[in-house]
């Protein structure tokens, strides 16, 4: 099989996964919640009952023969549409971008679910990207040191760090960092780092009274840089330090273990022995010969790490009071705004499957031994 | 020819001795064993140590009693002066935090055990079926696990809990929803490699049934990696459960569950950091214990890693 044939097969499978996921989520929410929940995101204020009924019928939630909105609200048998029939309608709606209005009380009346979601998503993406950068910057070197110093002190330390990262409750780690860096590490009466919120205004190393630039990308750090407002960019960055560290702790643990074990595997190979016996320096052997091959398996877990990061943001955004989609999803859940959460689930799943696909294709490019 | 009874016996005891030796050589496993067994013992003893209904009773007058001379909390951070002092203070419902932590350990461990054991059972049934049946059955089971592995688990769990309500059973189900695909995959790959072994061939040639070969021979032979994974996952399940209750999906705000206790404490973290530190520390220790134990078990059970 050629690479592009493989890629096409994978893209089809990817579509299948997303389809299956949307079907599962749909059955879960429509099959077990009253039909009024499906209607709620599309109702605008000042709609009368006849309009609501017409809306329910056009959404495929109520049957055409349904007599009145009261009958629909009372779940009368004549009004109920089977879930599979609702799904096709729903799919048509959401594929054309119609996710209805969000029920979030903070969003104001008639705010579109997609508008709110995509205005907050860049912030979450910024947090996840910072988490990913930290994971790579710390996880890979830690794994290498651990493998090259197998069963010595650096190995023990890095194993404790990685197992600890794997075992630590993220929300708790976030609070511990807050207690240390905000409550105890104080300079001139201010905490070293800001306590919460997306913009650091009240800490020892940030600027006071910065002007908020116009949102271009929605990710504050980028916005600050684009608009030339570097004080704003810096303050936004400072506000992200603790959340990003907290977010990445679990994935650092995971990546360190993977790099360690694959590095140990590679260091046992004959060609490493040959390289050493040629008289090459230890450093050259490790970084030029071993590392490239050892990093290959680490690339394959990128999808898993993405899942860690995007799942972790929900908790992190709550701990640090950040205005991203994770936090908003939880607010949405509390008012049964199912569409919002489904949008988050599907967008995240899309990111994860695309990452997995990209990883597999890159992997095939990196490793000439792999044939599809 | 095959070994005689005494020879097998001798090899087994040698294996056991080697395992015990490796166990002693690795101090981290011992720490893991102490922490994990300790938490189980504490969970079993907790009904005898503390009044198991005390969590349902709130004491408005004892709210935030933080005067503990031991920690020197009484002076600067005092919220409310109470006549008696509590070792870890009282929470915002006026309940003794230490008692609540002791009561919470069995709650978390029980959920974790239920989730992991159910996931193992599901994994054995579907994973073994997938790999042994092959073809379309295998493909369908794999694609279904794909779906669940493509989403951050916590999101699925949140939606599941919103739909079915906030009870302990639903919480367990929600976390199980995250964990079962991993075990199906694990058992599948184990059985796939195991079924190519010569002993399966010989079993087939003496006329053993497929079902018998699969569940009496192949599955027991691939149980070790499953055991390691299950041990490791007890820690991860506790983390997920506590994260879910921490973000507000607790069945009851009063429930003594470590994530919920931390959530209650988080409201006071600037004035009374210990209210969140100690429940969280308990989660960390239990989770670390099972992770260390699982990590050590893998080293001991997997002969390739022994050197």
XYZ file of C-alpha atoms in Angstrom:
679
model
C 0.000 0.000 0.000
C 1.287 3.437 -0.881
C 1.453 6.152 1.721
C -1.347 8.170 0.150
C -3.609 5.118 0.000
C -2.913 4.586 3.663
C -3.650 8.253 4.360
C -6.978 8.033 2.544
C -7.933 4.892 4.454
C -7.036 6.623 7.691
C -9.051 9.721 6.801
C -12.088 7.543 6.088
C -11.616 5.776 9.426
C -11.269 9.176 11.061
C -14.645 10.172 9.653
C -16.047 6.919 10.988
C -14.728 7.632 14.486
C -16.213 11.137 14.501
C -19.509 9.818 13.137
C -19.622 7.061 15.760
C -18.787 9.516 18.499
C -21.486 11.964 17.448
C -23.955 9.069 17.275
C -23.010 7.873 20.746
C -23.235 11.366 22.237
C -26.540 11.904 20.486
C -28.106 8.702 21.769
C -26.774 9.379 25.217
C -28.299 12.840 25.400
C -31.446 12.472 23.269
C -32.288 8.950 24.333
C -32.182 9.648 28.048
C -33.115 13.293 28.406
C -36.610 14.731 27.740
C -37.065 16.114 24.181
C -37.444 19.648 25.518
C -33.677 19.691 26.153
C -33.079 19.254 22.440
C -35.331 22.195 21.672
C -33.993 24.562 24.329
C -30.862 25.783 22.468
C -32.967 26.988 19.541
C -35.658 28.880 21.419
C -35.321 32.649 21.467
C -37.073 34.890 23.992
C -40.541 36.127 23.036
C -41.417 33.003 21.072
C -45.012 31.958 21.471
C -46.154 28.357 21.782
C -47.172 28.004 18.136
C -43.739 29.213 17.036
C -42.071 26.862 19.498
C -44.048 23.936 18.122
C -43.171 24.891 14.559
C -39.525 25.113 15.612
C -39.658 21.705 17.282
C -41.167 20.263 14.123
C -38.609 21.888 11.866
C -35.815 20.538 14.085
C -37.320 17.082 13.821
C -37.812 16.861 17.576
C -41.635 16.816 17.387
C -43.793 14.971 14.869
C -45.759 16.871 12.215
C -48.951 15.478 13.711
C -48.194 16.955 17.111
C -51.267 18.937 18.165
C -49.810 21.617 20.427
C -46.688 22.701 22.249
C -48.358 21.633 25.501
C -48.708 18.119 24.108
C -45.019 18.166 23.159
C -43.977 19.432 26.577
C -46.037 16.674 28.203
C -44.204 14.098 26.046
C -47.419 12.798 24.483
C -46.875 9.705 22.393
C -48.150 11.367 19.210
C -45.435 14.014 19.429
C -42.383 11.823 20.037
C -39.932 11.232 17.208
C -37.645 8.178 17.370
C -34.035 9.071 18.181
C -32.605 7.791 14.884
C -34.925 10.085 12.953
C -33.848 13.018 15.103
C -30.202 12.228 14.428
C -30.331 12.851 10.686
C -32.020 16.210 11.283
C -29.502 17.122 13.952
C -26.569 16.086 11.789
C -27.818 18.264 8.945
C -28.177 21.166 11.343
C -24.775 20.949 12.992
C -22.924 20.222 9.749
C -24.332 23.441 8.362
C -23.020 25.160 11.473
C -26.333 25.597 13.245
C -25.684 24.653 16.861
C -28.414 26.915 18.169
C -28.185 29.520 20.921
C -26.249 28.867 24.053
C -28.167 28.604 27.302
C -25.304 30.049 29.311
C -26.672 32.725 31.606
C -23.465 34.760 31.267
C -23.617 34.843 27.475
C -26.640 37.090 27.166
C -29.756 36.366 25.121
C -29.531 34.858 21.637
C -25.781 34.314 21.680
C -24.877 31.570 19.237
C -23.270 28.457 20.678
C -20.617 28.451 17.962
C -19.810 32.147 18.480
C -19.279 31.689 22.216
C -17.377 28.453 21.716
C -14.974 29.745 19.109
C -14.419 33.024 20.913
C -13.194 31.079 23.953
C -11.492 28.207 22.203
C -8.280 30.096 21.244
C -7.619 30.718 24.919
C -7.857 27.009 25.717
C -5.726 26.194 22.681
C -3.103 28.657 23.918
C -3.048 26.923 27.304
C -2.834 23.480 25.696
C -0.013 24.577 23.381
C 1.957 26.006 26.311
C 1.381 22.738 28.152
C 2.621 20.812 25.135
C 5.762 22.958 24.842
C 6.554 22.442 28.524
C 5.920 18.709 28.194
C 8.390 18.406 25.334
C 10.998 20.708 26.892
C 10.999 18.840 30.210
C 9.812 15.339 29.351
C 12.355 14.488 26.657
C 15.544 15.627 28.461
C 14.352 14.004 31.669
C 13.758 10.730 29.844
C 17.204 10.864 28.217
C 18.997 11.601 31.481
C 17.057 8.820 33.141
C 18.090 6.284 30.493
C 21.718 7.314 30.232
C 22.104 7.209 34.012
C 20.133 3.994 34.402
C 19.743 3.043 38.073
C 21.822 5.974 39.266
C 20.702 9.053 41.158
C 19.440 11.085 38.136
C 17.419 8.051 37.062
C 15.836 7.715 40.497
C 14.999 11.410 40.595
C 13.473 11.423 37.137
C 11.493 8.256 37.883
C 10.090 9.843 41.008
C 9.223 12.996 39.046
C 7.500 10.996 36.316
C 5.629 8.677 38.675
C 4.756 11.634 40.864
C 3.454 13.528 37.854
C 1.395 10.509 37.001
C -0.017 10.199 40.518
C -0.613 13.809 41.468
C -4.144 15.209 41.353
C -3.794 18.126 38.936
C -6.278 20.369 40.709
C -4.414 19.883 43.947
C -1.034 20.558 42.347
C -2.507 23.793 40.990
C -3.553 24.909 44.442
C -0.213 23.925 45.956
C 1.546 26.071 43.345
C -0.832 28.925 44.105
C -0.125 28.618 47.817
C 3.628 28.624 47.189
C 3.924 31.310 44.526
C 1.116 33.615 45.501
C 0.790 33.210 49.230
C 4.357 32.535 50.382
C 6.737 33.798 47.677
C 5.998 37.479 48.096
C 8.040 40.420 46.869
C 7.148 43.913 48.013
C 3.823 42.795 49.399
C 2.773 41.169 46.133
C 2.761 37.524 45.205
C 5.506 36.462 42.795
C 2.926 35.167 40.336
C -0.721 36.146 39.879
C -3.428 34.147 41.606
C -6.116 33.704 39.019
C -7.609 35.112 35.850
C -6.326 35.372 32.322
C -4.385 38.602 32.813
C -1.789 39.138 35.512
C -2.280 42.567 36.995
C -1.452 42.081 40.628
C 1.885 40.369 40.978
C 5.540 41.146 41.550
C 6.793 40.537 38.029
C 3.930 41.907 35.972
C 3.037 45.348 34.685
C 0.180 47.240 36.244
C -2.587 48.996 34.314
C -2.058 47.473 30.898
C -4.466 48.295 28.120
C -6.347 45.338 26.676
C -5.872 45.287 22.906
C -8.611 44.385 20.452
C -9.035 40.625 20.136
C -7.617 39.409 16.847
C -6.911 35.726 17.378
C -8.573 35.364 20.769
C -5.364 34.022 22.302
C -4.194 36.877 24.584
C -0.454 36.348 24.203
C -0.678 36.374 20.403
C -3.048 39.335 20.458
C -0.599 41.299 22.579
C 2.287 40.534 20.239
C 0.283 41.288 17.090
C -0.972 44.602 18.390
C 2.513 45.507 19.575
C 1.288 45.719 23.174
C 4.118 43.757 24.719
C 3.147 44.622 28.289
C -0.179 42.939 27.692
C 1.525 39.955 26.057
C 3.892 39.601 29.021
C 1.129 39.848 31.594
C -0.930 37.277 29.711
C 2.104 35.028 29.561
C 2.810 35.403 33.273
C -0.794 34.508 34.034
C -0.345 31.298 32.035
C 2.787 30.055 33.824
C 1.144 28.255 36.737
C -1.764 26.859 34.688
C 0.616 25.527 32.023
C 2.911 23.927 34.600
C -0.061 22.333 36.344
C -1.516 21.138 33.072
C 1.685 19.572 31.817
C 2.660 17.666 34.968
C 0.785 14.498 33.971
C 1.968 14.493 30.372
C 5.551 15.176 31.480
C 5.315 12.023 33.575
C 3.975 10.039 30.642
C 6.484 11.345 28.101
C 9.459 10.851 30.436
C 8.593 7.191 30.903
C 8.204 6.591 27.180
C 11.443 8.345 26.242
C 13.275 6.511 29.025
C 12.149 3.053 27.996
C 12.699 3.581 24.285
C 16.112 5.138 24.933
C 17.091 2.139 27.083
C 15.947 -0.158 24.288
C 18.013 1.704 21.681
C 21.123 1.912 23.878
C 21.151 -1.900 24.016
C 21.411 -2.168 20.220
C 24.546 -3.398 18.491
C 25.092 -0.271 16.457
C 25.415 1.769 19.640
C 28.077 -0.641 20.853
C 29.809 -0.262 17.503
C 29.648 3.516 17.688
C 31.136 3.414 21.179
C 33.858 0.980 20.180
C 34.803 3.249 17.277
C 35.837 5.626 20.017
C 33.092 8.189 19.527
C 32.369 10.409 22.450
C 29.496 9.390 24.726
C 27.739 12.658 23.882
C 27.929 12.055 20.142
C 26.709 8.482 20.510
C 23.728 9.532 22.598
C 22.649 12.630 20.709
C 23.612 11.757 17.137
C 23.030 8.019 17.064
C 20.656 6.953 19.801
C 18.352 9.902 20.295
C 16.922 9.994 16.778
C 15.796 6.405 16.959
C 14.679 6.657 20.550
C 12.414 9.611 19.845
C 10.387 7.728 17.232
C 8.176 5.875 19.726
C 7.737 9.140 21.613
C 6.186 10.701 18.513
C 3.444 8.072 18.479
C 2.050 9.185 21.822
C 1.435 12.750 20.622
C -2.262 11.921 20.216
C -2.436 10.566 23.731
C -0.702 13.642 25.103
C -3.117 15.892 23.202
C -5.961 14.040 24.887
C -4.291 14.523 28.282
C -3.896 18.247 27.643
C -7.386 18.923 26.312
C -8.969 16.827 29.058
C -6.847 18.493 31.701
C -7.846 22.049 30.774
C -11.338 21.578 32.229
C -9.940 21.180 35.723
C -7.120 23.702 35.272
C -9.441 26.430 34.021
C -11.601 25.963 37.082
C -8.691 26.066 39.506
C -7.203 29.205 37.936
C -10.497 30.816 36.978
C -9.665 31.084 33.288
C -12.169 32.003 30.574
C -11.602 29.023 28.254
C -13.962 26.437 26.802
C -13.273 23.903 29.546
C -14.630 26.166 32.231
C -17.473 27.299 29.985
C -18.411 23.678 29.216
C -18.846 22.981 32.868
C -21.074 26.022 33.251
C -22.971 24.807 30.193
C -23.421 21.381 31.751
C -24.983 22.926 34.811
C -27.712 24.550 32.694
C -28.083 21.425 30.490
C -26.660 23.204 27.456
C -25.812 19.867 25.851
C -24.987 21.345 22.441
C -22.086 23.317 23.858
C -20.519 20.268 25.488
C -21.093 18.160 22.382
C -19.350 20.811 20.317
C -16.393 20.688 22.700
C -16.280 16.895 22.612
C -16.383 16.759 18.808
C -13.863 19.561 18.250
C -11.467 17.950 20.726
C -11.963 14.542 19.146
C -11.258 16.087 15.729
C -8.014 17.583 17.026
C -6.983 14.262 18.542
C -7.712 12.127 15.474
C -6.006 14.638 13.185
C -2.975 14.589 15.497
C -2.931 10.795 15.384
C -3.139 10.803 11.605
C -0.402 13.409 11.261
C 1.775 11.441 13.663
C 1.398 8.229 11.692
C 2.246 9.943 8.428
C 5.235 11.752 9.938
C 6.307 8.468 11.483
C 6.307 6.789 8.093
C 8.403 9.658 6.716
C 10.854 9.515 9.629
C 11.275 5.770 9.698
C 12.043 4.286 6.280
C 11.524 0.762 7.661
C 7.798 1.371 7.947
C 5.764 0.270 4.941
C 2.021 0.456 4.701
C 10.077 -34.476 27.976
C 8.294 -32.161 30.320
C 9.377 -31.578 33.869
C 8.303 -33.839 36.710
C 6.157 -32.587 39.585
C 9.064 -31.906 42.009
C 11.026 -30.134 39.276
C 8.125 -27.811 38.562
C 7.744 -27.295 42.284
C 11.424 -26.403 42.617
C 11.315 -24.022 39.662
C 8.275 -22.294 41.085
C 9.894 -21.734 44.457
C 13.040 -20.481 42.728
C 10.900 -18.059 40.740
C 9.226 -16.948 43.916
C 12.550 -16.447 45.661
C 13.826 -14.398 42.734
C 10.657 -12.317 42.786
C 11.026 -11.719 46.527
C 14.671 -10.827 46.047
C 13.801 -8.308 43.333
C 11.089 -7.008 45.574
C 13.510 -6.373 48.400
C 16.072 -4.845 46.067
C 13.652 -2.177 44.892
C 12.814 0.067 47.835
C 10.275 2.054 45.819
C 8.082 -1.029 45.397
C 8.152 -1.534 49.132
C 7.000 2.045 49.598
C 4.260 1.400 47.058
C 3.233 -1.783 48.845
C 3.100 -0.041 52.202
C 1.068 2.861 50.823
C -1.396 0.778 48.833
C -1.911 -1.977 51.403
C -1.980 0.665 54.119
C -4.751 2.553 52.363
C -6.760 -0.654 51.892
C -6.347 -1.585 55.561
C -7.318 1.921 56.608
C -10.355 1.719 54.344
C -11.417 -1.576 55.881
C -10.877 -0.293 59.401
C -12.494 3.086 58.875
C -15.996 2.041 60.086
C -14.388 0.993 63.386
C -12.156 4.041 63.693
C -14.759 6.722 63.142
C -18.518 7.012 63.253
C -19.507 6.212 59.682
C -22.604 8.392 59.723
C -20.873 11.472 61.097
C -20.494 12.973 57.617
C -24.244 13.484 57.314
C -24.400 15.750 60.344
C -23.404 19.374 59.953
C -22.425 21.558 62.894
C -23.041 25.204 61.969
C -21.491 26.344 65.259
C -18.276 24.432 64.636
C -17.792 25.855 61.135
C -14.124 26.523 60.321
C -12.628 25.692 63.726
C -8.983 26.191 62.936
C -7.434 26.659 66.328
C -4.873 23.921 66.449
C -1.883 24.600 68.692
C 0.068 21.824 66.967
C 0.292 23.648 63.645
C 0.205 27.172 64.979
C -2.856 27.940 62.935
C -4.742 29.501 65.765
C -3.056 32.869 65.616
C -2.973 34.382 62.167
C -5.490 32.392 60.236
C -8.152 31.883 62.800
C -11.616 31.867 61.344
C -13.606 30.833 64.321
C -12.538 30.011 67.850
C -13.932 26.733 69.073
C -13.564 25.259 72.500
C -12.084 21.974 71.337
C -9.267 21.813 68.828
C -9.281 19.471 65.861
C -6.137 17.965 64.436
C -6.836 19.165 60.883
C -9.489 21.708 61.772
C -13.093 21.521 60.678
C -14.508 22.102 57.202
C -17.154 24.593 56.182
C -19.864 22.224 57.421
C -18.302 22.044 60.862
C -17.190 18.451 60.464
C -13.832 17.159 61.631
C -11.647 17.102 58.512
C -9.517 14.189 59.712
C -12.624 12.059 60.288
C -13.882 13.015 56.844
C -10.611 11.955 55.203
C -10.710 8.599 56.999
C -14.304 8.150 55.829
C -13.425 9.201 52.278
C -10.676 6.642 51.675
C -13.040 3.626 51.429
C -15.401 5.596 49.161
C -12.637 6.357 46.658
C -11.033 2.934 46.862
C -14.348 1.187 46.371
C -15.111 3.171 43.222
C -11.596 2.531 41.922
C -11.829 -1.217 42.535
C -15.278 -1.435 40.976
C -14.148 0.456 37.892
C -10.928 -1.485 37.411
C -12.476 -4.914 38.014
C -15.387 -4.191 35.663
C -12.980 -2.861 33.047
C -10.862 -6.016 33.362
C -13.962 -8.201 32.976
C -15.158 -6.242 29.926
C -11.633 -6.315 28.539
C -11.333 -10.085 28.895
C -14.708 -10.787 27.277
C -14.466 -8.358 24.355
C -10.692 -8.373 23.898
C -10.458 -12.165 23.835
C -13.467 -12.420 21.545
C -12.055 -9.805 19.172
C -8.660 -11.404 18.807
C -9.892 -14.971 18.659
C -12.805 -14.371 16.307
C -10.854 -11.957 14.106
C -12.361 -10.568 10.908
C -15.408 -8.387 11.107
C -15.961 -8.911 14.860
C -12.426 -7.770 15.569
C -12.807 -4.771 13.276
C -16.100 -3.652 14.852
C -14.808 -3.966 18.428
C -11.619 -2.105 17.507
C -13.497 0.748 15.833
C -15.770 1.127 18.844
C -12.767 1.393 21.162
C -11.316 3.939 18.717
C -14.339 6.146 19.295
C -13.885 6.169 23.039
C -10.150 6.630 22.881
C -10.523 9.715 20.666
C -12.068 11.865 23.392
C -10.568 13.138 26.632
C -12.224 10.789 29.097
C -13.244 13.475 31.548
C -15.515 15.094 28.936
C -17.370 11.837 28.307
C -17.739 11.315 32.025
C -19.132 14.824 32.498
C -21.810 14.327 29.826
C -22.655 10.870 31.190
C -23.148 12.261 34.686
C -25.269 15.136 33.465
C -27.582 12.750 31.619
C -27.932 10.090 34.296
C -27.738 12.239 37.382
C -25.216 12.649 40.144
C -25.072 9.428 42.126
C -22.160 7.235 43.138
C -23.304 4.483 40.763
C -23.410 6.889 37.822
C -20.011 8.261 38.816
C -18.609 4.723 38.751
C -20.264 4.092 35.368
C -18.940 7.360 33.978
C -15.369 6.486 34.912
C -15.813 2.937 33.625
C -16.844 4.463 30.301
C -13.349 5.966 30.131
C -11.458 2.861 31.135
C -12.944 -0.150 29.391
C -11.457 0.436 25.884
C -7.884 0.313 27.197
C -8.456 -3.150 28.618
C -10.147 -4.460 25.485
C -7.093 -3.323 23.520
C -4.677 -4.770 26.081
C -6.337 -8.197 26.277
C -6.684 -8.297 22.504
C -2.998 -7.713 21.889
C -2.028 -10.166 24.639
C -4.245 -12.916 23.248
C -3.025 -12.212 19.707
C 0.565 -12.857 20.679
C -0.323 -15.744 22.962
C -2.421 -17.654 20.448
C 0.542 -18.157 18.125
C 2.392 -20.118 20.806
C 3.022 -23.842 20.249
C 0.955 -24.930 23.254
C -2.179 -23.541 21.641
C -1.421 -25.590 18.565
C -1.000 -28.751 20.627
C -4.195 -28.051 22.586
C -6.022 -27.710 19.320
C -4.514 -30.930 18.021
C -5.735 -32.914 21.024
C -9.204 -31.610 20.295
C -9.725 -28.910 22.956
C -12.634 -26.603 22.157
C -12.027 -22.987 21.102
C -13.846 -21.616 24.093
C -11.869 -23.828 26.445
C -8.536 -22.922 24.863
C -9.356 -19.229 24.993
C -10.679 -18.858 28.510
C -8.927 -21.732 30.303
C -5.500 -21.443 28.729
C -4.809 -18.264 26.783
C -6.491 -15.745 29.083
C -4.873 -17.078 32.296
C -1.518 -16.998 30.534
C -1.899 -13.348 29.607
C -3.064 -12.254 33.036
C 0.201 -10.692 34.273
C 0.200 -7.571 32.079
C -3.444 -7.190 32.982
C -2.595 -7.357 36.671
C 0.102 -4.709 36.268
C -2.190 -2.424 34.297
C -5.000 -2.869 36.818
C -2.715 -1.966 39.711
C -1.471 1.122 37.890
C -5.007 2.124 36.968
C -6.374 2.057 40.516
C -4.308 5.173 41.095
C -5.423 6.829 37.862
C -9.083 6.024 38.511
C -8.905 7.659 41.923
C -7.397 10.734 40.256
C -10.201 10.889 37.689
C -12.946 10.320 40.231
C -11.576 13.009 42.506
C -11.178 15.405 39.571
C -14.833 14.849 38.633
C -16.097 15.444 42.145
C -13.722 18.370 42.532
C -15.219 20.196 39.562
C -18.649 19.861 41.124
C -20.014 16.538 39.912
C -20.166 15.147 43.420
C -23.382 13.288 44.301
C -23.725 15.416 47.426
C -21.740 18.383 48.707
C -21.549 16.585 52.047
C -20.164 13.337 50.638
C -16.840 12.391 52.215
C -14.928 11.807 49.002
C -11.396 13.111 48.666
C -12.049 15.281 45.594
C -15.177 16.680 47.154
C -13.378 17.469 50.413
C -10.676 19.246 48.430
C -13.359 21.157 46.577
C -14.861 22.303 49.880
C -11.417 23.305 51.108
C -10.540 25.185 47.919
C -12.886 27.995 48.928
C -10.600 28.805 51.839
C -7.232 28.064 50.320
C -5.706 31.449 51.087
C -6.751 31.480 54.726
C -6.731 27.756 55.462
C -4.564 25.986 52.872
C -4.563 22.766 54.896
C -8.218 22.206 54.092
C -7.225 21.420 50.511
C -3.685 20.232 51.170
C -4.562 17.205 53.292
C -7.360 15.678 51.184
C -5.189 16.186 48.087
C -2.159 14.721 49.800
C -4.209 11.634 50.654
C -5.145 11.230 46.983
C -1.505 11.675 45.974
C -0.272 9.070 48.477
C -2.862 6.436 47.543
C -2.365 6.995 43.828
C 1.415 7.021 44.166
C 1.251 3.825 46.210
C -0.610 1.898 43.538
C 1.535 3.369 40.761
C 4.774 2.413 42.520
C 3.418 -1.055 43.216
C 2.274 -1.523 39.620
C 5.593 -0.256 38.292
C 7.482 -2.655 40.542
C 5.162 -5.546 39.699
C 5.914 -4.986 36.032
C 9.647 -5.187 36.681
C 9.197 -8.353 38.703
C 6.702 -10.105 36.447
C 8.311 -9.186 33.151
C 11.516 -11.234 32.862
C 12.790 -9.065 30.002
C 13.083 -6.061 32.296
C 14.848 -7.935 35.086
C 18.372 -7.326 33.875
